[in-house]
Amino acid sequence: MDKQPSPFPDQRLEELEQRIRNTPMPRHSMSSEIMNQIGGRNMNKPRNGSTILKRTLTAASIAAVMGAGAIGAGFVSPTMASALKQIPGIGSMFYGLSSDEIGRAVDQGILTQPLKQITKDGVTLTLTNVLYDGTRLSYTIERAGEHLPQEVPSPYIPMESEIISGDNEWKKSRQVPEQQQKKGYVTAPETFINNEELKSFRSFGDDIGNSNAVFAEYTNLGSLPNEFELTVRTKVTRVEEPFEFKVPVKISDTKLVIQPNETKSYENFSYTLQKIESTVTNTRLILESTGKVPASSEQTGKYAPTMMYYEIVDDQGKVLNQRKLGFFHRAPDLEYQVDELYDAISPNAKSVTIKPYTFTVNTDNWSVVGEKLDEKGRVLSSGDKTYIKELETNVPLKP
């Protein structure tokens, strides 16, 4: 479910299309997610003035206390940390974290505010927030100027690209020659670590709640150093020269890495838990599975199990929410490579339990049994879960 002057060159677009076909779609708005990945606007973005005003006032009050550089250690009270979570961009970066966890993240240099600003041809871009915790890299770019489009991410795609998804009218509206494009859209950025381009898959789109910013996030980073120079390079439509930001990134080496390499089997299904990585901002679960997913007594006839999902619960009963929950509208495959992000593990937790489960779907229309949606199609409750007790794995976190 995802540089040239346009959002993606051919190779990236082909990778995107293949990923859309082979990746579970988010359980909210599928069209919104796809458009975000190719540089379109988020169709559910709030436009009301009160949201933007609240964001501005909150950001201004924090800036007055903390200044313009990196958010310094020792200045983040629980009240201030709570306010930080309300800032779009920072709020999404720190989804699911408590005030204490945000404070620790600030202390360790995980969040900085470079506030680097560049102006070209009447358009100003500012690199406002950078987050790197060892497992994901996120940043926010704000845009300012006169007579700019309401939307920020560029909706255009390269003229030479062959898009499989979408009808001809959709393609035609987005494959616009550069000289005919509207000025002021921000294209999907290139990102470099110590001058080497980051090829990891990323999401890109609106910074929700801030009508003049874009948000980019990279996961599946592999091995990145704890200290490096980050380069962010992007273009604005009808502005000839690119915008390039360079900022230093340095974090404390506090990532917990556990490699159980433990295999659990039940009926014809098995999975191998390869790695758990935990930072103060998130938990990364890596495993691979093979075989047919077990079906319960309720998952018969036209009702069937989905692919296997994995819940993480610590020894204090806290469930670590999964950041993105995907769903295939078809029968599950027989092999999966799982690499997912969850909430952070509490520093007091001594162990976590991996609890595999499935949803139940009606194969007539692939709807999820028990799922509840609002009037806009957004998920209110994710559906009925069937846990497979025989597949649970307990993982000690400390010797």
PDB file of C-alpha atoms in Angstrom, residues 46-244:
ATOM      1  CA  PRO A  46      -8.785  19.048   7.087  1.00  0.00           C
ATOM      2  CA  ARG A  47      -9.169  22.528   5.668  1.00  0.00           C
ATOM      3  CA  ASN A  48     -10.791  24.381   8.542  1.00  0.00           C
ATOM      4  CA  GLY A  49      -9.123  27.521   9.780  1.00  0.00           C
ATOM      5  CA  SER A  50      -9.301  26.567  13.446  1.00  0.00           C
ATOM      6  CA  THR A  51      -7.009  23.576  12.932  1.00  0.00           C
ATOM      7  CA  ILE A  52      -4.360  25.690  11.232  1.00  0.00           C
ATOM      8  CA  LEU A  53      -4.706  28.456  13.817  1.00  0.00           C
ATOM      9  CA  LYS A  54      -4.295  25.976  16.672  1.00  0.00           C
ATOM     10  CA  ARG A  55      -1.180  24.610  15.015  1.00  0.00           C
ATOM     11  CA  THR A  56       0.286  28.087  14.552  1.00  0.00           C
ATOM     12  CA  LEU A  57      -0.354  29.170  18.129  1.00  0.00           C
ATOM     13  CA  THR A  58       1.030  25.968  19.610  1.00  0.00           C
ATOM     14  CA  ALA A  59       4.155  26.069  17.460  1.00  0.00           C
ATOM     15  CA  ALA A  60       4.744  29.721  18.277  1.00  0.00           C
ATOM     16  CA  SER A  61       4.497  29.152  22.019  1.00  0.00           C
ATOM     17  CA  ILE A  62       6.991  26.279  21.871  1.00  0.00           C
ATOM     18  CA  ALA A  63       9.382  28.223  19.649  1.00  0.00           C
ATOM     19  CA  ALA A  64       9.329  31.109  22.114  1.00  0.00           C
ATOM     20  CA  VAL A  65      10.533  28.811  24.891  1.00  0.00           C
ATOM     21  CA  MET A  66      12.967  26.620  22.972  1.00  0.00           C
ATOM     22  CA  GLY A  67      14.453  28.881  20.323  1.00  0.00           C
ATOM     23  CA  ALA A  68      15.169  28.070  16.703  1.00  0.00           C
ATOM     24  CA  GLY A  69      17.765  25.313  16.882  1.00  0.00           C
ATOM     25  CA  ALA A  70      17.520  21.706  17.979  1.00  0.00           C
ATOM     26  CA  ILE A  71      15.023  21.173  20.771  1.00  0.00           C
ATOM     27  CA  GLY A  72      17.362  21.141  23.738  1.00  0.00           C
ATOM     28  CA  ALA A  73      17.474  18.552  26.474  1.00  0.00           C
ATOM     29  CA  GLY A  74      16.079  19.690  29.794  1.00  0.00           C
ATOM     30  CA  PHE A  75      13.459  22.045  28.347  1.00  0.00           C
ATOM     31  CA  VAL A  76      10.683  19.533  27.709  1.00  0.00           C
ATOM     32  CA  SER A  77       8.240  19.346  30.593  1.00  0.00           C
ATOM     33  CA  PRO A  78       5.325  16.884  30.437  1.00  0.00           C
ATOM     34  CA  THR A  79       3.068  19.803  29.498  1.00  0.00           C
ATOM     35  CA  MET A  80       5.413  20.952  26.749  1.00  0.00           C
ATOM     36  CA  ALA A  81       5.892  17.415  25.462  1.00  0.00           C
ATOM     37  CA  SER A  82       2.123  17.048  25.277  1.00  0.00           C
ATOM     38  CA  ALA A  83       1.955  20.283  23.288  1.00  0.00           C
ATOM     39  CA  LEU A  84       4.665  18.985  20.946  1.00  0.00           C
ATOM     40  CA  LYS A  85       2.438  16.071  20.029  1.00  0.00           C
ATOM     41  CA  GLN A  86      -0.219  18.491  18.779  1.00  0.00           C
ATOM     42  CA  ILE A  87       2.017  19.966  16.092  1.00  0.00           C
ATOM     43  CA  PRO A  88       1.270  18.313  12.732  1.00  0.00           C
ATOM     44  CA  GLY A  89       4.403  16.583  11.498  1.00  0.00           C
ATOM     45  CA  ILE A  90       5.766  16.232  15.010  1.00  0.00           C
ATOM     46  CA  GLY A  91       2.399  14.852  16.053  1.00  0.00           C
ATOM     47  CA  SER A  92       2.488  12.164  13.369  1.00  0.00           C
ATOM     48  CA  MET A  93       6.146  11.441  14.035  1.00  0.00           C
ATOM     49  CA  PHE A  94       5.416  10.782  17.695  1.00  0.00           C
ATOM     50  CA  TYR A  95       2.169   8.896  17.241  1.00  0.00           C
ATOM     51  CA  GLY A  96       1.460   6.643  20.234  1.00  0.00           C
ATOM     52  CA  LEU A  97       4.155   8.093  22.522  1.00  0.00           C
ATOM     53  CA  SER A  98       3.720   9.356  26.058  1.00  0.00           C
ATOM     54  CA  SER A  99       5.147  12.664  27.255  1.00  0.00           C
ATOM     55  CA  ASP A 100       8.007  10.843  28.996  1.00  0.00           C
ATOM     56  CA  GLU A 101       8.875   8.983  25.800  1.00  0.00           C
ATOM     57  CA  ILE A 102       8.931  12.240  23.846  1.00  0.00           C
ATOM     58  CA  GLY A 103      11.204  13.746  26.495  1.00  0.00           C
ATOM     59  CA  ARG A 104      13.649  10.849  26.177  1.00  0.00           C
ATOM     60  CA  ALA A 105      13.564  11.133  22.386  1.00  0.00           C
ATOM     61  CA  VAL A 106      14.463  14.817  22.601  1.00  0.00           C
ATOM     62  CA  ASP A 107      17.258  14.091  25.070  1.00  0.00           C
ATOM     63  CA  GLN A 108      18.779  11.585  22.664  1.00  0.00           C
ATOM     64  CA  GLY A 109      18.704  13.935  19.671  1.00  0.00           C
ATOM     65  CA  ILE A 110      16.058  11.938  17.822  1.00  0.00           C
ATOM     66  CA  LEU A 111      14.029  15.076  17.029  1.00  0.00           C
ATOM     67  CA  THR A 112      15.639  18.285  15.788  1.00  0.00           C
ATOM     68  CA  GLN A 113      14.285  21.455  14.210  1.00  0.00           C
ATOM     69  CA  PRO A 114      16.861  22.682  11.678  1.00  0.00           C
ATOM     70  CA  LEU A 115      14.615  25.495  10.361  1.00  0.00           C
ATOM     71  CA  LYS A 116      16.841  25.716   7.276  1.00  0.00           C
ATOM     72  CA  GLN A 117      15.251  28.127   4.784  1.00  0.00           C
ATOM     73  CA  ILE A 118      15.857  28.615   1.044  1.00  0.00           C
ATOM     74  CA  THR A 119      14.090  31.047  -1.307  1.00  0.00           C
ATOM     75  CA  LYS A 120      14.112  30.744  -5.097  1.00  0.00           C
ATOM     76  CA  ASP A 121      11.969  32.627  -7.613  1.00  0.00           C
ATOM     77  CA  GLY A 122       9.515  33.827  -4.975  1.00  0.00           C
ATOM     78  CA  VAL A 123       9.035  30.410  -3.308  1.00  0.00           C
ATOM     79  CA  THR A 124      10.474  29.676   0.150  1.00  0.00           C
ATOM     80  CA  LEU A 125      10.975  26.153   1.467  1.00  0.00           C
ATOM     81  CA  THR A 126      11.913  25.445   5.087  1.00  0.00           C
ATOM     82  CA  LEU A 127      13.147  22.140   6.504  1.00  0.00           C
ATOM     83  CA  THR A 128      11.332  22.343   9.819  1.00  0.00           C
ATOM     84  CA  ASN A 129      11.492  18.960  11.582  1.00  0.00           C
ATOM     85  CA  VAL A 130      13.834  15.979  11.282  1.00  0.00           C
ATOM     86  CA  LEU A 131      13.373  12.718  13.154  1.00  0.00           C
ATOM     87  CA  TYR A 132      15.789   9.789  13.092  1.00  0.00           C
ATOM     88  CA  ASP A 133      15.672   7.036  15.713  1.00  0.00           C
ATOM     89  CA  GLY A 134      17.706   4.283  14.077  1.00  0.00           C
ATOM     90  CA  THR A 135      14.768   2.551  12.392  1.00  0.00           C
ATOM     91  CA  ARG A 136      12.946   5.327  10.531  1.00  0.00           C
ATOM     92  CA  LEU A 137      13.758   8.745   9.111  1.00  0.00           C
ATOM     93  CA  SER A 138      11.127  11.482   8.786  1.00  0.00           C
ATOM     94  CA  TYR A 139      11.160  15.161   7.934  1.00  0.00           C
ATOM     95  CA  THR A 140       8.798  18.035   7.164  1.00  0.00           C
ATOM     96  CA  ILE A 141       9.189  20.744   4.499  1.00  0.00           C
ATOM     97  CA  GLU A 142       7.083  23.900   4.715  1.00  0.00           C
ATOM     98  CA  ARG A 143       6.305  26.080   1.701  1.00  0.00           C
ATOM     99  CA  ALA A 144       5.628  29.837   1.546  1.00  0.00           C
ATOM    100  CA  GLY A 145       5.062  32.367  -1.209  1.00  0.00           C
ATOM    101  CA  GLU A 146       2.365  34.297  -3.046  1.00  0.00           C
ATOM    102  CA  HIS A 147      -0.167  32.945  -5.565  1.00  0.00           C
ATOM    103  CA  LEU A 148       0.739  29.302  -4.893  1.00  0.00           C
ATOM    104  CA  PRO A 149      -1.602  26.312  -5.346  1.00  0.00           C
ATOM    105  CA  GLN A 150      -3.655  25.320  -2.328  1.00  0.00           C
ATOM    106  CA  GLU A 151      -2.175  21.825  -2.379  1.00  0.00           C
ATOM    107  CA  VAL A 152       1.545  21.379  -1.711  1.00  0.00           C
ATOM    108  CA  PRO A 153       2.671  17.959  -3.082  1.00  0.00           C
ATOM    109  CA  SER A 154       2.992  17.870  -6.862  1.00  0.00           C
ATOM    110  CA  PRO A 155       0.187  15.947  -8.604  1.00  0.00           C
ATOM    111  CA  TYR A 156       2.217  15.602 -11.839  1.00  0.00           C
ATOM    112  CA  ILE A 157       3.905  12.477 -13.172  1.00  0.00           C
ATOM    113  CA  PRO A 158       6.647  12.274 -15.853  1.00  0.00           C
ATOM    114  CA  MET A 159       5.477  12.510 -19.458  1.00  0.00           C
ATOM    115  CA  GLU A 160       7.492   9.433 -20.443  1.00  0.00           C
ATOM    116  CA  SER A 161       6.114   7.198 -17.692  1.00  0.00           C
ATOM    117  CA  GLU A 162       3.678   4.413 -18.474  1.00  0.00           C
ATOM    118  CA  ILE A 163       1.163   4.275 -15.660  1.00  0.00           C
ATOM    119  CA  ILE A 164      -0.796   1.050 -15.335  1.00  0.00           C
ATOM    120  CA  SER A 165      -3.041   2.209 -12.510  1.00  0.00           C
ATOM    121  CA  GLY A 166      -5.819   4.717 -13.225  1.00  0.00           C
ATOM    122  CA  ASP A 167      -7.894   5.490 -16.278  1.00  0.00           C
ATOM    123  CA  ASN A 168      -6.738   7.521 -19.277  1.00  0.00           C
ATOM    124  CA  GLU A 169      -8.362  10.745 -18.092  1.00  0.00           C
ATOM    125  CA  TRP A 170      -6.583  10.419 -14.743  1.00  0.00           C
ATOM    126  CA  LYS A 171      -3.241   9.958 -16.504  1.00  0.00           C
ATOM    127  CA  LYS A 172      -3.873  12.810 -18.918  1.00  0.00           C
ATOM    128  CA  SER A 173      -4.637  15.237 -16.107  1.00  0.00           C
ATOM    129  CA  ARG A 174      -1.279  14.463 -14.452  1.00  0.00           C
ATOM    130  CA  GLN A 175       1.071  13.937 -17.378  1.00  0.00           C
ATOM    131  CA  VAL A 176       1.437  17.649 -18.083  1.00  0.00           C
ATOM    132  CA  PRO A 177       4.492  19.115 -19.894  1.00  0.00           C
ATOM    133  CA  GLU A 178       6.714  20.956 -17.441  1.00  0.00           C
ATOM    134  CA  GLN A 179       6.249  24.332 -19.148  1.00  0.00           C
ATOM    135  CA  GLN A 180       2.462  23.977 -18.724  1.00  0.00           C
ATOM    136  CA  GLN A 181       2.510  22.935 -15.073  1.00  0.00           C
ATOM    137  CA  LYS A 182       1.258  25.276 -12.398  1.00  0.00           C
ATOM    138  CA  LYS A 183       3.991  26.939 -10.375  1.00  0.00           C
ATOM    139  CA  GLY A 184       4.510  26.102  -6.726  1.00  0.00           C
ATOM    140  CA  TYR A 185       4.016  22.359  -6.190  1.00  0.00           C
ATOM    141  CA  VAL A 186       6.701  20.534  -4.185  1.00  0.00           C
ATOM    142  CA  THR A 187       7.927  17.344  -5.853  1.00  0.00           C
ATOM    143  CA  ALA A 188       8.855  14.151  -4.027  1.00  0.00           C
ATOM    144  CA  PRO A 189      12.339  14.699  -2.602  1.00  0.00           C
ATOM    145  CA  GLU A 190      15.590  12.838  -3.011  1.00  0.00           C
ATOM    146  CA  THR A 191      17.319  11.964   0.256  1.00  0.00           C
ATOM    147  CA  PHE A 192      21.038  11.347   0.756  1.00  0.00           C
ATOM    148  CA  ILE A 193      22.977   9.936   3.696  1.00  0.00           C
ATOM    149  CA  ASN A 194      26.598  11.102   3.589  1.00  0.00           C
ATOM    150  CA  ASN A 195      26.088  11.883  -0.129  1.00  0.00           C
ATOM    151  CA  GLU A 196      24.734   8.391  -0.892  1.00  0.00           C
ATOM    152  CA  GLU A 197      21.128   8.297  -2.087  1.00  0.00           C
ATOM    153  CA  LEU A 198      18.675   6.540   0.216  1.00  0.00           C
ATOM    154  CA  LYS A 199      16.861   3.947  -1.905  1.00  0.00           C
ATOM    155  CA  SER A 200      14.564   2.666   0.831  1.00  0.00           C
ATOM    156  CA  PHE A 201      10.819   2.861   0.108  1.00  0.00           C
ATOM    157  CA  ARG A 202       9.246   6.030   1.469  1.00  0.00           C
ATOM    158  CA  SER A 203       5.883   7.616   1.937  1.00  0.00           C
ATOM    159  CA  PHE A 204       5.370  11.225   0.857  1.00  0.00           C
ATOM    160  CA  GLY A 205       2.419  13.588   0.992  1.00  0.00           C
ATOM    161  CA  ASP A 206       0.650  16.274   2.967  1.00  0.00           C
ATOM    162  CA  ASP A 207       1.662  17.072   6.507  1.00  0.00           C
ATOM    163  CA  ILE A 208      -1.816  16.575   7.925  1.00  0.00           C
ATOM    164  CA  GLY A 209      -3.150  19.712   9.613  1.00  0.00           C
ATOM    165  CA  ASN A 210      -0.584  22.035   8.014  1.00  0.00           C
ATOM    166  CA  SER A 211      -1.911  23.183   4.668  1.00  0.00           C
ATOM    167  CA  ASN A 212       1.505  24.437   3.524  1.00  0.00           C
ATOM    168  CA  ALA A 213       3.814  21.510   4.247  1.00  0.00           C
ATOM    169  CA  VAL A 214       4.772  18.036   3.050  1.00  0.00           C
ATOM    170  CA  PHE A 215       5.886  15.093   5.139  1.00  0.00           C
ATOM    171  CA  ALA A 216       8.298  12.332   4.063  1.00  0.00           C
ATOM    172  CA  GLU A 217       9.079   9.152   5.967  1.00  0.00           C
ATOM    173  CA  TYR A 218      11.514   6.322   5.237  1.00  0.00           C
ATOM    174  CA  THR A 219      11.389   2.894   6.861  1.00  0.00           C
ATOM    175  CA  ASN A 220      13.309  -0.339   6.195  1.00  0.00           C
ATOM    176  CA  LEU A 221      16.494   1.685   6.366  1.00  0.00           C
ATOM    177  CA  GLY A 222      18.933  -1.159   6.823  1.00  0.00           C
ATOM    178  CA  SER A 223      22.107  -0.141   8.656  1.00  0.00           C
ATOM    179  CA  LEU A 224      22.584   3.602   8.949  1.00  0.00           C
ATOM    180  CA  PRO A 225      25.198   5.210  11.205  1.00  0.00           C
ATOM    181  CA  ASN A 226      24.194   7.068  14.372  1.00  0.00           C
ATOM    182  CA  GLU A 227      25.880  10.182  12.980  1.00  0.00           C
ATOM    183  CA  PHE A 228      25.675  11.388   9.379  1.00  0.00           C
ATOM    184  CA  GLU A 229      25.016  14.355   7.090  1.00  0.00           C
ATOM    185  CA  LEU A 230      21.450  14.379   5.791  1.00  0.00           C
ATOM    186  CA  THR A 231      20.831  15.973   2.393  1.00  0.00           C
ATOM    187  CA  VAL A 232      17.280  16.624   1.230  1.00  0.00           C
ATOM    188  CA  ARG A 233      16.896  17.739  -2.385  1.00  0.00           C
ATOM    189  CA  THR A 234      13.567  18.640  -3.955  1.00  0.00           C
ATOM    190  CA  LYS A 235      12.139  20.780  -6.735  1.00  0.00           C
ATOM    191  CA  VAL A 236       9.211  23.143  -7.012  1.00  0.00           C
ATOM    192  CA  THR A 237       7.271  23.122 -10.262  1.00  0.00           C
ATOM    193  CA  ARG A 238       8.184  25.985 -12.637  1.00  0.00           C
ATOM    194  CA  VAL A 239      11.198  26.886 -10.477  1.00  0.00           C
ATOM    195  CA  GLU A 240      14.330  26.041 -12.436  1.00  0.00           C
ATOM    196  CA  GLU A 241      16.855  25.332  -9.685  1.00  0.00           C
ATOM    197  CA  PRO A 242      16.380  22.598  -7.055  1.00  0.00           C
ATOM    198  CA  PHE A 243      16.229  23.266  -3.307  1.00  0.00           C
ATOM    199  CA  GLU A 244      18.891  21.459  -1.283  1.00  0.00           C
TER     200      GLU A 244
END
